């Protein structure tokens, strides 16, 4: 299968930021992008991507397929402009070892550490996202490997068993 520089998995709806990823992909033809999406704006996005040789657009993928595709990419773009509660897609990407480029002013900010396991980007700035993509694409192997490892470690902190243990411990302290 293909390898991609950047992947994003998101619903195709207003505020999710996919239009920024598409716009940037047209400016950076030297990079490859995979967008996995479903939702009300899928047909509109498909039309925008008709002549984009560096972008692959997939819809209706199973969670198993998404996990497989995450392993084919180097970085995960979390382009939302919305105040997401946690940003599970970002954690899933980190579990696959992908550093995340995302809006740290929402829930993802609780685990996204700038230049450690990914890059903070301004949720309203396409320029900021483009600069982060430029920087990430030039990252050397050693720095990338450190970020990838840090991403996996971050995701491991959110494993069900660890979250349950922490909750149990906190509840016991309240008694």
mmCIF file of N, CA and C in Angstrom, residues 2 4 34 36 48 53 65 74 85 87 106 129 155-156 163 174:
data_model
loop_
_atom_site.group_PDB
_atom_site.id
_atom_site.type_symbol
_atom_site.label_atom_id
_atom_site.label_comp_id
_atom_site.label_asym_id
_atom_site.label_seq_id
_atom_site.Cartn_x
_atom_site.Cartn_y
_atom_site.Cartn_z
ATOM 1 N N UNK A 2 0.259 2.388 -0.287
ATOM 2 C CA UNK A 2 0.974 3.662 -0.348
ATOM 3 C C UNK A 2 1.397 4.104 1.039
ATOM 4 N N UNK A 4 2.077 7.705 3.200
ATOM 5 C CA UNK A 4 1.652 9.098 3.133
ATOM 6 C C UNK A 4 2.448 9.924 4.117
ATOM 7 N N UNK A 34 -3.453 11.772 2.922
ATOM 8 C CA UNK A 34 -4.580 10.837 2.928
ATOM 9 C C UNK A 34 -5.659 11.439 3.817
ATOM 10 N N UNK A 36 -9.411 10.598 5.267
ATOM 11 C CA UNK A 36 -10.466 9.600 5.456
ATOM 12 C C UNK A 36 -11.623 10.327 6.118
ATOM 13 N N UNK A 48 -13.582 19.068 -4.879
ATOM 14 C CA UNK A 48 -12.408 19.924 -4.684
ATOM 15 C C UNK A 48 -11.113 19.168 -4.943
ATOM 16 N N UNK A 53 -3.284 15.178 -7.447
ATOM 17 C CA UNK A 53 -2.581 13.899 -7.547
ATOM 18 C C UNK A 53 -1.886 13.470 -6.252
ATOM 19 N N UNK A 65 -9.597 -0.710 9.105
ATOM 20 C CA UNK A 65 -8.918 -0.105 7.954
ATOM 21 C C UNK A 65 -8.251 1.210 8.337
ATOM 22 N N UNK A 74 3.137 9.409 8.343
ATOM 23 C CA UNK A 74 4.159 9.922 9.258
ATOM 24 C C UNK A 74 3.571 10.851 10.314
ATOM 25 N N UNK A 85 -14.049 17.861 22.695
ATOM 26 C CA UNK A 85 -13.923 17.523 24.114
ATOM 27 C C UNK A 85 -12.578 16.855 24.407
ATOM 28 N N UNK A 87 -10.804 14.705 21.605
ATOM 29 C CA UNK A 87 -10.071 14.509 20.365
ATOM 30 C C UNK A 87 -9.530 13.100 20.279
ATOM 31 N N UNK A 106 -8.329 23.267 22.588
ATOM 32 C CA UNK A 106 -9.482 22.450 22.977
ATOM 33 C C UNK A 106 -8.970 21.198 23.692
ATOM 34 N N UNK A 129 -0.935 26.317 10.199
ATOM 35 C CA UNK A 129 -0.953 24.889 9.878
ATOM 36 C C UNK A 129 0.047 24.581 8.768
ATOM 37 N N UNK A 155 -0.293 8.272 24.263
ATOM 38 C CA UNK A 155 -1.509 7.481 24.037
ATOM 39 C C UNK A 155 -1.658 6.380 25.078
ATOM 40 N N UNK A 156 -0.547 5.798 25.500
ATOM 41 C CA UNK A 156 -0.617 4.697 26.469
ATOM 42 C C UNK A 156 -1.183 5.159 27.809
ATOM 43 N N UNK A 163 -6.851 4.476 32.921
ATOM 44 C CA UNK A 163 -7.843 5.489 33.259
ATOM 45 C C UNK A 163 -8.727 4.993 34.405
ATOM 46 N N UNK A 174 -11.275 10.609 47.834
ATOM 47 C CA UNK A 174 -12.410 11.449 48.214
ATOM 48 C C UNK A 174 -13.161 10.911 49.426
#
